PDB file of C-alpha atoms in Angstrom:
ATOM      1  CA  UNK A   1       4.829  11.967  -3.392  1.00  0.00           C
ATOM      2  CA  UNK A   2       2.062  10.788  -5.227  1.00  0.00           C
ATOM      3  CA  UNK A   3       3.443  10.884  -8.756  1.00  0.00           C
ATOM      4  CA  UNK A   4       5.225   7.542  -8.817  1.00  0.00           C
ATOM      5  CA  UNK A   5       4.185   3.598  -8.753  1.00  0.00           C
ATOM      6  CA  UNK A   6       6.982   1.103  -7.488  1.00  0.00           C
ATOM      7  CA  UNK A   7       5.984  -2.382  -8.543  1.00  0.00           C
ATOM      8  CA  UNK A   8       7.512  -5.571  -7.906  1.00  0.00           C
ATOM      9  CA  UNK A   9       7.502  -8.982  -9.817  1.00  0.00           C
ATOM     10  CA  UNK A  10       6.802 -12.796  -8.841  1.00  0.00           C
ATOM     11  CA  UNK A  11       9.537 -14.280 -10.957  1.00  0.00           C
ATOM     12  CA  UNK A  12      12.050 -15.969  -8.510  1.00  0.00           C
ATOM     13  CA  UNK A  13      15.195 -15.314 -10.726  1.00  0.00           C
ATOM     14  CA  UNK A  14      16.020 -11.459 -11.037  1.00  0.00           C
ATOM     15  CA  UNK A  15      13.234  -9.220 -11.734  1.00  0.00           C
ATOM     16  CA  UNK A  16      13.597  -5.862 -10.064  1.00  0.00           C
ATOM     17  CA  UNK A  17      11.048  -3.535  -8.914  1.00  0.00           C
ATOM     18  CA  UNK A  18      10.014  -0.813 -11.376  1.00  0.00           C
ATOM     19  CA  UNK A  19       9.408   2.868 -10.486  1.00  0.00           C
ATOM     20  CA  UNK A  20       6.641   4.166 -12.827  1.00  0.00           C
ATOM     21  CA  UNK A  21       5.727   7.946 -13.517  1.00  0.00           C
ATOM     22  CA  UNK A  22       1.952   7.710 -12.381  1.00  0.00           C
ATOM     23  CA  UNK A  23       1.212  10.513 -14.762  1.00  0.00           C
ATOM     24  CA  UNK A  24       2.328   9.028 -18.072  1.00  0.00           C
ATOM     25  CA  UNK A  25       3.170   5.434 -17.164  1.00  0.00           C
ATOM     26  CA  UNK A  26       6.935   6.146 -18.089  1.00  0.00           C
ATOM     27  CA  UNK A  27       9.404   3.760 -16.583  1.00  0.00           C
ATOM     28  CA  UNK A  28      11.837   6.063 -14.541  1.00  0.00           C
ATOM     29  CA  UNK A  29      14.094   3.609 -12.726  1.00  0.00           C
ATOM     30  CA  UNK A  30      14.645  -0.364 -12.225  1.00  0.00           C
ATOM     31  CA  UNK A  31      15.860  -1.134  -8.779  1.00  0.00           C
ATOM     32  CA  UNK A  32      17.597  -4.412  -9.201  1.00  0.00           C
ATOM     33  CA  UNK A  33      18.473  -6.337  -5.723  1.00  0.00           C
ATOM     34  CA  UNK A  34      21.211  -8.697  -6.073  1.00  0.00           C
ATOM     35  CA  UNK A  35      20.279 -12.226  -5.435  1.00  0.00           C
ATOM     36  CA  UNK A  36      16.882 -12.701  -6.962  1.00  0.00           C
ATOM     37  CA  UNK A  37      13.627 -11.372  -7.432  1.00  0.00           C
ATOM     38  CA  UNK A  38      11.687  -8.873  -5.178  1.00  0.00           C
ATOM     39  CA  UNK A  39       9.717 -11.061  -2.491  1.00  0.00           C
ATOM     40  CA  UNK A  40       8.321  -8.025  -0.593  1.00  0.00           C
ATOM     41  CA  UNK A  41       7.794  -4.238  -1.514  1.00  0.00           C
ATOM     42  CA  UNK A  42       7.241  -1.350   0.888  1.00  0.00           C
ATOM     43  CA  UNK A  43       7.075   2.723   0.478  1.00  0.00           C
ATOM     44  CA  UNK A  44       8.033   4.898   3.159  1.00  0.00           C
ATOM     45  CA  UNK A  45       5.282   7.394   4.359  1.00  0.00           C
ATOM     46  CA  UNK A  46       6.996  10.166   3.002  1.00  0.00           C
ATOM     47  CA  UNK A  47       7.152   8.316  -0.746  1.00  0.00           C
ATOM     48  CA  UNK A  48      10.677   9.315  -1.466  1.00  0.00           C
ATOM     49  CA  UNK A  49      12.146   5.728  -0.442  1.00  0.00           C
ATOM     50  CA  UNK A  50      11.328   2.335  -1.132  1.00  0.00           C
ATOM     51  CA  UNK A  51      12.212  -1.020   0.663  1.00  0.00           C
ATOM     52  CA  UNK A  52      12.436  -4.244  -0.734  1.00  0.00           C
ATOM     53  CA  UNK A  53      13.664  -7.604   0.330  1.00  0.00           C
ATOM     54  CA  UNK A  54      14.259 -11.053  -1.748  1.00  0.00           C
ATOM     55  CA  UNK A  55      14.667 -14.364  -0.962  1.00  0.00           C
ATOM     56  CA  UNK A  56      18.516 -14.433  -0.526  1.00  0.00           C
ATOM     57  CA  UNK A  57      20.260 -11.096   0.146  1.00  0.00           C
ATOM     58  CA  UNK A  58      18.363  -9.205   2.864  1.00  0.00           C
ATOM     59  CA  UNK A  59      16.800  -5.830   3.063  1.00  0.00           C
ATOM     60  CA  UNK A  60      17.678  -2.670   0.594  1.00  0.00           C
ATOM     61  CA  UNK A  61      16.624   0.724   0.881  1.00  0.00           C
ATOM     62  CA  UNK A  62      16.342   3.037  -2.222  1.00  0.00           C
ATOM     63  CA  UNK A  63      16.119   6.344  -2.846  1.00  0.00           C
ATOM     64  CA  UNK A  64      13.337   6.072  -5.562  1.00  0.00           C
ATOM     65  CA  UNK A  65      13.769   9.680  -6.909  1.00  0.00           C
ATOM     66  CA  UNK A  66      17.150   8.906  -7.623  1.00  0.00           C
ATOM     67  CA  UNK A  67      16.636   5.266  -8.755  1.00  0.00           C
ATOM     68  CA  UNK A  68      19.684   4.287  -6.120  1.00  0.00           C
ATOM     69  CA  UNK A  69      20.346   2.304  -3.500  1.00  0.00           C
ATOM     70  CA  UNK A  70      20.826   4.039  -0.306  1.00  0.00           C
ATOM     71  CA  UNK A  71      21.392   1.341   2.427  1.00  0.00           C
ATOM     72  CA  UNK A  72      21.555  -2.466   2.672  1.00  0.00           C
ATOM     73  CA  UNK A  73      20.563  -4.376   5.844  1.00  0.00           C
ATOM     74  CA  UNK A  74      22.417  -8.164   5.764  1.00  0.00           C
ATOM     75  CA  UNK A  75      20.292 -10.966   7.173  1.00  0.00           C
ATOM     76  CA  UNK A  76      21.939 -14.163   8.162  1.00  0.00           C
ATOM     77  CA  UNK A  77      19.254 -16.713   7.383  1.00  0.00           C
ATOM     78  CA  UNK A  78      15.500 -16.960   6.495  1.00  0.00           C
ATOM     79  CA  UNK A  79      12.714 -15.493   4.400  1.00  0.00           C
ATOM     80  CA  UNK A  80      11.034 -12.640   5.672  1.00  0.00           C
ATOM     81  CA  UNK A  81       7.160 -13.092   6.079  1.00  0.00           C
ATOM     82  CA  UNK A  82       6.134  -9.039   6.847  1.00  0.00           C
ATOM     83  CA  UNK A  83       7.999  -5.424   6.127  1.00  0.00           C
ATOM     84  CA  UNK A  84       6.769  -2.061   7.120  1.00  0.00           C
ATOM     85  CA  UNK A  85       8.224   1.098   7.133  1.00  0.00           C
ATOM     86  CA  UNK A  86       7.450   3.391  10.216  1.00  0.00           C
ATOM     87  CA  UNK A  87       6.265   6.766   9.829  1.00  0.00           C
ATOM     88  CA  UNK A  88       8.516   9.748  11.370  1.00  0.00           C
ATOM     89  CA  UNK A  89      11.586   7.975  11.818  1.00  0.00           C
ATOM     90  CA  UNK A  90      11.578   5.736   8.706  1.00  0.00           C
ATOM     91  CA  UNK A  91      12.834   2.341  10.702  1.00  0.00           C
ATOM     92  CA  UNK A  92      12.009  -0.791   8.848  1.00  0.00           C
ATOM     93  CA  UNK A  93      10.176  -3.370  10.603  1.00  0.00           C
ATOM     94  CA  UNK A  94      10.347  -7.006   9.629  1.00  0.00           C
ATOM     95  CA  UNK A  95       8.887 -10.399  10.401  1.00  0.00           C
ATOM     96  CA  UNK A  96      10.612 -13.833  10.099  1.00  0.00           C
ATOM     97  CA  UNK A  97       9.352 -16.944  11.616  1.00  0.00           C
ATOM     98  CA  UNK A  98       7.827 -16.063  15.146  1.00  0.00           C
ATOM     99  CA  UNK A  99      10.293 -12.712  15.541  1.00  0.00           C
ATOM    100  CA  UNK A 100       9.714  -9.193  15.003  1.00  0.00           C
ATOM    101  CA  UNK A 101      12.880  -7.100  14.275  1.00  0.00           C
ATOM    102  CA  UNK A 102      13.131  -3.076  14.173  1.00  0.00           C
ATOM    103  CA  UNK A 103      15.955  -1.898  12.055  1.00  0.00           C
ATOM    104  CA  UNK A 104      17.023   1.636  12.056  1.00  0.00           C
ATOM    105  CA  UNK A 105      16.246   3.297   8.707  1.00  0.00           C
ATOM    106  CA  UNK A 106      19.199   5.709   9.064  1.00  0.00           C
ATOM    107  CA  UNK A 107      21.769   3.127  10.017  1.00  0.00           C
ATOM    108  CA  UNK A 108      20.710  -0.397   9.355  1.00  0.00           C
ATOM    109  CA  UNK A 109      21.523  -1.561  12.504  1.00  0.00           C
ATOM    110  CA  UNK A 110      18.885  -3.902  14.703  1.00  0.00           C
ATOM    111  CA  UNK A 111      17.256  -1.534  17.385  1.00  0.00           C
ATOM    112  CA  UNK A 112      14.900  -4.239  18.778  1.00  0.00           C
ATOM    113  CA  UNK A 113      13.968  -7.993  18.636  1.00  0.00           C
ATOM    114  CA  UNK A 114      10.600  -9.522  19.883  1.00  0.00           C
ATOM    115  CA  UNK A 115      10.093 -13.302  19.917  1.00  0.00           C
ATOM    116  CA  UNK A 116       6.261 -14.339  19.417  1.00  0.00           C
ATOM    117  CA  UNK A 117       4.651 -17.643  19.410  1.00  0.00           C
ATOM    118  CA  UNK A 118       3.427 -19.113  16.772  1.00  0.00           C
ATOM    119  CA  UNK A 119       4.562 -18.233  13.304  1.00  0.00           C
ATOM    120  CA  UNK A 120       4.280 -14.825  11.983  1.00  0.00           C
ATOM    121  CA  UNK A 121       2.242 -14.793   8.975  1.00  0.00           C
ATOM    122  CA  UNK A 122       2.000 -10.828   8.428  1.00  0.00           C
ATOM    123  CA  UNK A 123       2.414  -7.610   9.802  1.00  0.00           C
ATOM    124  CA  UNK A 124       1.069  -3.975   9.310  1.00  0.00           C
ATOM    125  CA  UNK A 125       0.769  -0.661  10.689  1.00  0.00           C
ATOM    126  CA  UNK A 126      -2.647   0.780  11.958  1.00  0.00           C
ATOM    127  CA  UNK A 127      -3.418   4.252  10.256  1.00  0.00           C
ATOM    128  CA  UNK A 128      -1.836   6.171  12.778  1.00  0.00           C
ATOM    129  CA  UNK A 129       1.421   4.262  12.522  1.00  0.00           C
ATOM    130  CA  UNK A 130       1.870   4.298  16.179  1.00  0.00           C
ATOM    131  CA  UNK A 131       1.169   0.496  16.325  1.00  0.00           C
ATOM    132  CA  UNK A 132       2.127  -2.600  14.669  1.00  0.00           C
ATOM    133  CA  UNK A 133      -0.630  -5.364  13.951  1.00  0.00           C
ATOM    134  CA  UNK A 134       1.053  -8.824  14.055  1.00  0.00           C
ATOM    135  CA  UNK A 135      -0.936 -11.619  12.586  1.00  0.00           C
ATOM    136  CA  UNK A 136      -0.200 -15.389  13.644  1.00  0.00           C
ATOM    137  CA  UNK A 137      -3.254 -17.302  12.473  1.00  0.00           C
ATOM    138  CA  UNK A 138      -4.359 -18.058  16.055  1.00  0.00           C
ATOM    139  CA  UNK A 139      -3.914 -14.649  17.775  1.00  0.00           C
ATOM    140  CA  UNK A 140      -3.652 -10.611  16.450  1.00  0.00           C
ATOM    141  CA  UNK A 141      -1.301  -8.838  18.713  1.00  0.00           C
ATOM    142  CA  UNK A 142      -0.956  -4.998  18.906  1.00  0.00           C
ATOM    143  CA  UNK A 143       2.483  -3.701  19.785  1.00  0.00           C
ATOM    144  CA  UNK A 144       3.854  -0.177  20.422  1.00  0.00           C
ATOM    145  CA  UNK A 145       5.721   0.409  17.010  1.00  0.00           C
ATOM    146  CA  UNK A 146       8.393   2.450  18.728  1.00  0.00           C
ATOM    147  CA  UNK A 147       9.160  -0.427  21.356  1.00  0.00           C
ATOM    148  CA  UNK A 148       7.804  -3.531  20.482  1.00  0.00           C
ATOM    149  CA  UNK A 149       5.899  -3.508  23.714  1.00  0.00           C
ATOM    150  CA  UNK A 150       2.628  -5.469  23.403  1.00  0.00           C
ATOM    151  CA  UNK A 151      -0.483  -3.426  23.852  1.00  0.00           C
ATOM    152  CA  UNK A 152      -3.186  -6.101  23.235  1.00  0.00           C
ATOM    153  CA  UNK A 153      -3.763  -9.376  21.861  1.00  0.00           C
ATOM    154  CA  UNK A 154      -7.296 -10.979  20.214  1.00  0.00           C
ATOM    155  CA  UNK A 155      -7.483 -14.307  20.247  1.00  0.00           C
ATOM    156  CA  UNK A 156      -9.563 -16.475  17.600  1.00  0.00           C
ATOM    157  CA  UNK A 157     -10.873 -19.002  20.395  1.00  0.00           C
ATOM    158  CA  UNK A 158     -11.440 -22.174  18.278  1.00  0.00           C
ATOM    159  CA  UNK A 159     -10.885 -20.784  14.808  1.00  0.00           C
ATOM    160  CA  UNK A 160      -7.745 -20.650  12.735  1.00  0.00           C
ATOM    161  CA  UNK A 161      -7.632 -17.375  10.883  1.00  0.00           C
ATOM    162  CA  UNK A 162      -6.211 -17.441   7.582  1.00  0.00           C
ATOM    163  CA  UNK A 163      -5.841 -13.671   6.957  1.00  0.00           C
ATOM    164  CA  UNK A 164      -6.016 -10.220   8.688  1.00  0.00           C
ATOM    165  CA  UNK A 165      -6.815  -6.877   7.176  1.00  0.00           C
ATOM    166  CA  UNK A 166      -6.162  -3.281   8.753  1.00  0.00           C
ATOM    167  CA  UNK A 167      -8.290  -0.722   7.627  1.00  0.00           C
ATOM    168  CA  UNK A 168      -9.536   2.526   9.756  1.00  0.00           C
ATOM    169  CA  UNK A 169      -8.070   1.493  12.654  1.00  0.00           C
ATOM    170  CA  UNK A 170      -9.982  -2.160  12.860  1.00  0.00           C
ATOM    171  CA  UNK A 171      -8.342  -5.242  12.515  1.00  0.00           C
ATOM    172  CA  UNK A 172     -10.551  -8.084  10.622  1.00  0.00           C
ATOM    173  CA  UNK A 173      -9.868 -11.757  10.499  1.00  0.00           C
ATOM    174  CA  UNK A 174     -11.274 -14.065   8.003  1.00  0.00           C
ATOM    175  CA  UNK A 175     -11.788 -17.183   9.943  1.00  0.00           C
ATOM    176  CA  UNK A 176     -12.183 -20.822   9.111  1.00  0.00           C
ATOM    177  CA  UNK A 177     -12.998 -23.454  11.907  1.00  0.00           C
ATOM    178  CA  UNK A 178     -10.392 -25.657  13.447  1.00  0.00           C
TER     179      UNK A 178
END
């Protein structure tokens, strides 16, 4: 909605995400996820929901207007390395190890899973929201965000990229020689 700021914390114990009023800086809500501090945080494109993960208890979808938990998605094991919320349908897309998971924002059910290789370092959506950028360090994969189907792959040919940035429809890899 443009009038709220949501922040997460780095303390590994129990720090919540905080919803702030962007105009006067007042704290509106503290979003406390059971099982530890917030690890990843993403706002929905509509600006009314936040999605958080922590080290131990899966994914939580929050209504940031009400400051209340809306839905919980349980994970069986592992830490998520990436989190995005798809525009339109509000589906939650996550990465863990070498897998991409697409979760229904409405029900919390698993819609799709895709195995890639090697380990995924980060994920993000291109500006139009229709394609997912998956960064592994050796390659960048562009996937259809709705189906998970591969669209294109960019290899770094002899370089091990350390990070990738998405902006204005372009993917940029900051590389260091192998």
